[in-house]
Short mmCIF file of C-alpha atoms in Angstrom, two decimals:
data_model
loop_
_atom_site.label_atom_id
_atom_site.label_comp_id
_atom_site.label_asym_id
_atom_site.label_seq_id
_atom_site.Cartn_x
_atom_site.Cartn_y
_atom_site.Cartn_z
CA PHE A 690 0.00 0.00 0.00
CA THR A 691 2.83 2.40 0.87
CA GLN A 692 4.52 1.87 -2.48
CA ALA A 693 1.23 2.30 -4.35
CA PHE A 694 0.52 5.55 -2.48
CA PHE A 695 4.04 6.81 -3.19
CA LEU A 696 3.58 5.92 -6.87
CA SER A 697 0.36 7.96 -7.05
CA VAL A 698 1.74 11.15 -5.47
CA SER A 699 5.44 11.24 -6.37
CA PHE A 700 5.12 12.90 -9.75
CA GLY A 701 8.21 14.98 -9.07
CA GLN A 702 10.25 12.02 -10.22
CA ASP A 703 8.56 12.21 -13.61
CA SER A 704 10.12 15.63 -14.16
CA VAL A 705 13.54 14.08 -13.50
CA VAL A 706 12.78 11.38 -16.09
CA CYS A 707 11.87 14.08 -18.63
CA PHE A 708 14.99 16.06 -17.74
CA PHE A 709 17.25 13.03 -18.20
CA LEU A 710 15.58 12.14 -21.50
CA LEU A 711 16.09 15.71 -22.75
CA SER A 712 19.67 15.72 -21.49
CA GLY A 713 20.42 12.49 -23.32
CA PHE A 714 18.63 13.77 -26.43
CA LEU A 715 20.12 17.27 -26.59
CA VAL A 716 23.56 16.76 -25.06
CA GLY A 717 24.40 13.14 -25.84
CA GLY A 718 22.59 12.91 -29.16
CA ILE A 719 23.74 16.20 -30.66
CA ASN A 720 27.39 15.84 -29.65
CA THR A 721 27.74 12.24 -30.77
CA LYS A 722 26.10 13.30 -34.05
CA ARG A 723 28.73 16.01 -34.43
CA LEU A 724 31.41 13.41 -33.81
CA THR A 725 30.05 11.02 -36.44
CA GLY A 726 29.82 13.93 -38.89
CA VAL A 727 33.49 14.77 -38.41
CA LEU A 728 34.50 11.12 -38.69
CA THR A 729 32.49 10.79 -41.89
CA GLU A 730 34.50 13.68 -43.33
CA GLY A 731 37.68 11.84 -42.33
CA ASP A 732 39.12 14.84 -40.49
CA SER A 733 39.99 13.66 -36.96
CA SER A 734 41.79 16.95 -36.26
CA LYS A 735 38.39 18.54 -35.63
CA VAL A 736 37.65 16.09 -32.80
CA SER A 737 39.74 18.14 -30.37
CA GLY A 738 37.63 21.19 -31.12
CA ILE A 739 34.41 19.27 -30.47
CA LEU A 740 35.84 17.94 -27.20
CA ARG A 741 36.97 21.39 -26.06
CA LYS A 742 33.64 22.99 -26.88
CA PHE A 743 31.69 20.19 -25.21
CA SER A 744 33.81 20.14 -22.03
CA THR A 745 33.75 23.93 -21.63
CA GLY A 746 30.00 24.10 -22.18
CA ARG A 747 29.25 21.34 -19.67
CA PHE A 748 31.60 22.81 -17.04
CA VAL A 749 29.98 26.22 -17.27
CA ARG A 750 26.56 24.61 -17.21
CA ILE A 751 27.14 22.63 -13.99
CA TYR A 752 29.87 24.00 -11.77
CA PRO A 753 29.08 27.71 -11.16
CA PRO A 754 25.60 26.98 -9.72
CA LEU A 755 26.88 23.86 -7.94
CA ILE A 756 29.73 25.72 -6.25
CA ALA A 757 27.39 28.56 -5.26
CA SER A 758 24.92 26.05 -3.79
CA ILE A 759 27.63 24.25 -1.81
CA ILE A 760 28.90 27.55 -0.40
CA PHE A 761 25.37 28.50 0.69
CA ILE A 762 24.67 25.09 2.27
CA THR A 763 28.04 25.14 4.05
CA PHE A 764 27.23 28.59 5.45
CA VAL A 765 23.84 27.38 6.70
CA ARG A 766 25.42 24.30 8.27
CA TYR A 767 27.99 26.49 9.98
CA LEU A 768 25.24 28.69 11.45
CA ARG A 769 23.42 25.59 12.67
CA GLY A 770 26.56 24.23 14.30
CA GLU A 771 26.63 21.12 12.12
CA ASP A 772 29.71 19.21 11.04
CA ILE A 773 31.20 20.26 7.71
CA SER A 774 32.97 17.53 5.80
CA ILE A 775 35.55 18.64 3.23
CA TYR A 776 35.57 15.05 1.96
CA GLU A 777 31.84 15.20 1.21
CA ILE A 778 32.16 18.60 -0.43
CA PHE A 779 34.86 17.45 -2.85
CA GLY A 780 33.03 14.17 -3.40
CA ASN A 781 29.92 16.08 -4.49
CA LEU A 782 32.00 18.32 -6.76
CA LEU A 783 33.31 15.17 -8.45
CA GLY A 784 29.83 13.69 -8.84
CA LEU A 785 30.40 10.92 -6.31
CA GLN A 786 27.22 11.47 -4.29
CA GLY A 787 25.55 8.10 -3.95
CA VAL A 788 28.83 6.39 -4.87
CA SER A 789 31.25 7.10 -2.03
CA VAL A 790 29.80 10.18 -0.27
CA HIS A 791 26.41 11.40 0.86
CA ASP A 792 24.35 13.93 -1.07
CA TYR A 793 25.61 17.19 0.43
CA GLY A 794 22.64 19.26 -0.70
CA TRP A 795 19.89 16.59 -0.48
CA CYS A 796 19.03 17.41 -4.10
CA PHE A 797 22.44 16.91 -5.76
CA TRP A 798 21.89 13.21 -6.45
CA THR A 799 20.97 13.85 -10.10
CA LEU A 800 24.33 15.52 -10.68
CA ALA A 801 26.15 12.23 -10.19
CA TYR A 802 24.35 10.88 -13.26
CA GLU A 803 24.70 14.11 -15.24
CA ILE A 804 28.40 14.62 -14.53
CA TRP A 805 29.41 11.05 -15.33
CA PHE A 806 27.15 10.93 -18.37
CA TYR A 807 29.02 13.97 -19.65
CA VAL A 808 32.32 12.27 -18.82
CA LEU A 809 31.12 9.26 -20.82
CA ILE A 810 30.39 11.45 -23.86
CA ALA A 811 33.75 13.23 -23.50
CA SER A 812 35.53 9.88 -23.23
CA ILE A 813 33.92 8.58 -26.40
CA ILE A 814 34.84 11.78 -28.27
CA SER A 815 38.44 11.56 -26.97
CA LEU A 816 38.87 8.03 -28.31
CA PHE A 817 38.59 9.37 -31.87
CA SER A 818 41.07 12.21 -31.43
CA ASN A 819 44.25 12.30 -33.49
CA ARG A 820 46.24 12.90 -30.30
CA ASN A 821 47.48 9.86 -28.37
CA CYS A 822 47.23 11.61 -25.00
CA PHE A 823 43.53 12.30 -25.62
CA ARG A 824 42.87 8.72 -26.66
CA ILE A 825 44.65 7.29 -23.60
CA THR A 826 42.86 9.70 -21.26
CA GLY A 827 39.54 8.87 -22.91
CA GLY A 828 40.13 5.15 -22.44
CA ILE A 829 40.98 5.58 -18.76
CA LEU A 830 37.96 7.79 -18.14
CA LEU A 831 35.76 5.29 -19.94
CA ILE A 832 36.84 2.55 -17.52
CA VAL A 833 36.34 4.87 -14.52
CA THR A 834 32.90 5.85 -15.79
CA GLY A 835 31.93 2.19 -16.10
CA CYS A 836 32.99 1.58 -12.49
CA ILE A 837 30.98 4.62 -11.32
CA PHE A 838 27.90 3.53 -13.24
CA MET A 839 28.04 0.15 -11.51
CA LYS A 840 27.44 1.99 -8.21
CA LEU A 841 24.51 4.06 -9.49
CA GLN A 842 20.92 3.05 -10.22
CA PRO A 843 20.62 1.48 -13.71
CA PHE A 844 17.19 3.05 -14.30
CA TRP A 845 18.55 6.59 -14.53
CA ILE A 846 21.50 5.59 -16.70
CA PHE A 847 19.08 3.79 -18.99
CA THR A 848 16.94 6.95 -19.17
CA LEU A 849 19.90 9.09 -20.26
CA LEU A 850 20.94 6.57 -22.92
CA LEU A 851 17.33 6.30 -24.07
CA GLY A 852 17.38 10.02 -24.79
CA VAL A 853 20.42 9.51 -27.03
CA LEU A 854 18.61 6.69 -28.83
CA PHE A 855 15.56 8.90 -29.42
CA TYR A 856 17.80 11.50 -31.06
CA TYR A 857 18.96 8.99 -33.65
CA LEU A 858 15.45 7.62 -34.17
CA LYS A 859 13.85 11.01 -34.78
CA ASP A 860 14.75 10.97 -38.46
CA TYR A 861 13.21 7.54 -39.00
CA HIS A 862 9.53 7.15 -39.87
CA LEU A 863 8.58 4.40 -37.46
CA PRO A 864 5.26 2.51 -37.61
CA SER A 865 2.59 3.62 -35.15
CA SER A 866 2.74 0.25 -33.40
CA THR A 867 6.44 0.75 -32.66
CA LYS A 868 5.76 4.19 -31.16
CA TRP A 869 3.03 2.76 -28.94
CA ILE A 870 5.31 -0.05 -27.78
CA ALA A 871 8.02 2.49 -26.94
CA LEU A 872 5.50 4.58 -24.98
CA ILE A 873 4.32 1.54 -23.00
CA ILE A 874 7.94 0.59 -22.21
CA MET A 875 8.61 4.11 -20.97
CA MET A 876 5.51 4.05 -18.75
CA ILE A 877 6.49 0.67 -17.29
CA SER A 878 10.07 1.83 -16.73
CA THR A 879 8.84 4.98 -14.98
CA SER A 880 6.60 2.92 -12.71
CA ILE A 881 9.48 0.60 -11.85
CA GLY A 882 11.62 3.63 -11.08
CA HIS A 883 8.92 4.95 -8.74
CA LEU A 884 8.54 1.68 -6.90
CA SER A 885 12.27 1.06 -6.57
CA SER A 886 13.16 4.55 -5.31
CA GLU A 887 13.08 5.95 -1.83
CA THR A 888 11.86 9.36 -0.78
CA ARG A 889 14.63 11.71 0.36
CA VAL A 890 12.41 14.28 2.06
CA PHE A 891 12.68 12.75 5.52
CA ASP A 892 16.48 12.73 5.34
CA ASN A 893 16.64 16.49 4.88
CA PRO A 894 17.44 18.20 8.20
CA PHE A 895 16.27 21.56 6.85
CA ILE A 896 12.65 20.32 6.72
#
């Protein structure tokens, strides 16, 4: 009964599903498409430019608001006389919340998936660079990303990758039956995600 009730009222998780799908679609899909376009032209020298633009854009997108949020939360914790863990702060900056550290902001858990999804995309791009140092670094990061993903919930990783798949399928005229099957699979996956997740509200000391 508790799980059924949670399923009926926890629609906030649906917005996270939509966000991850859009992130996979817009970030993963577009940038891997750019990579395949460059590889089709046979000019691997442009890969470094794609990697630099992608990495800079993702860093600016995530870290300024994340750092500002961590500073604010640390200040509030200091005023409340709570313990401040430098280890947890750096762990959250590296996207290790839910892997080796606790969620420092009680709402940073999605960043672990976002950050390492972006690292995955950057790793794949690096593997096709004409520079050996980029290829080696990309291979190492790819292994690290795989180890991190093994510690995270598969449902959310699947959602991000599903967004990438949708990007490549958008140009195909699929039969209506296939679209309905995909919709049903998404609804079932969302329900499974609801039932397998735990609410984080009661763990938040600010509430």
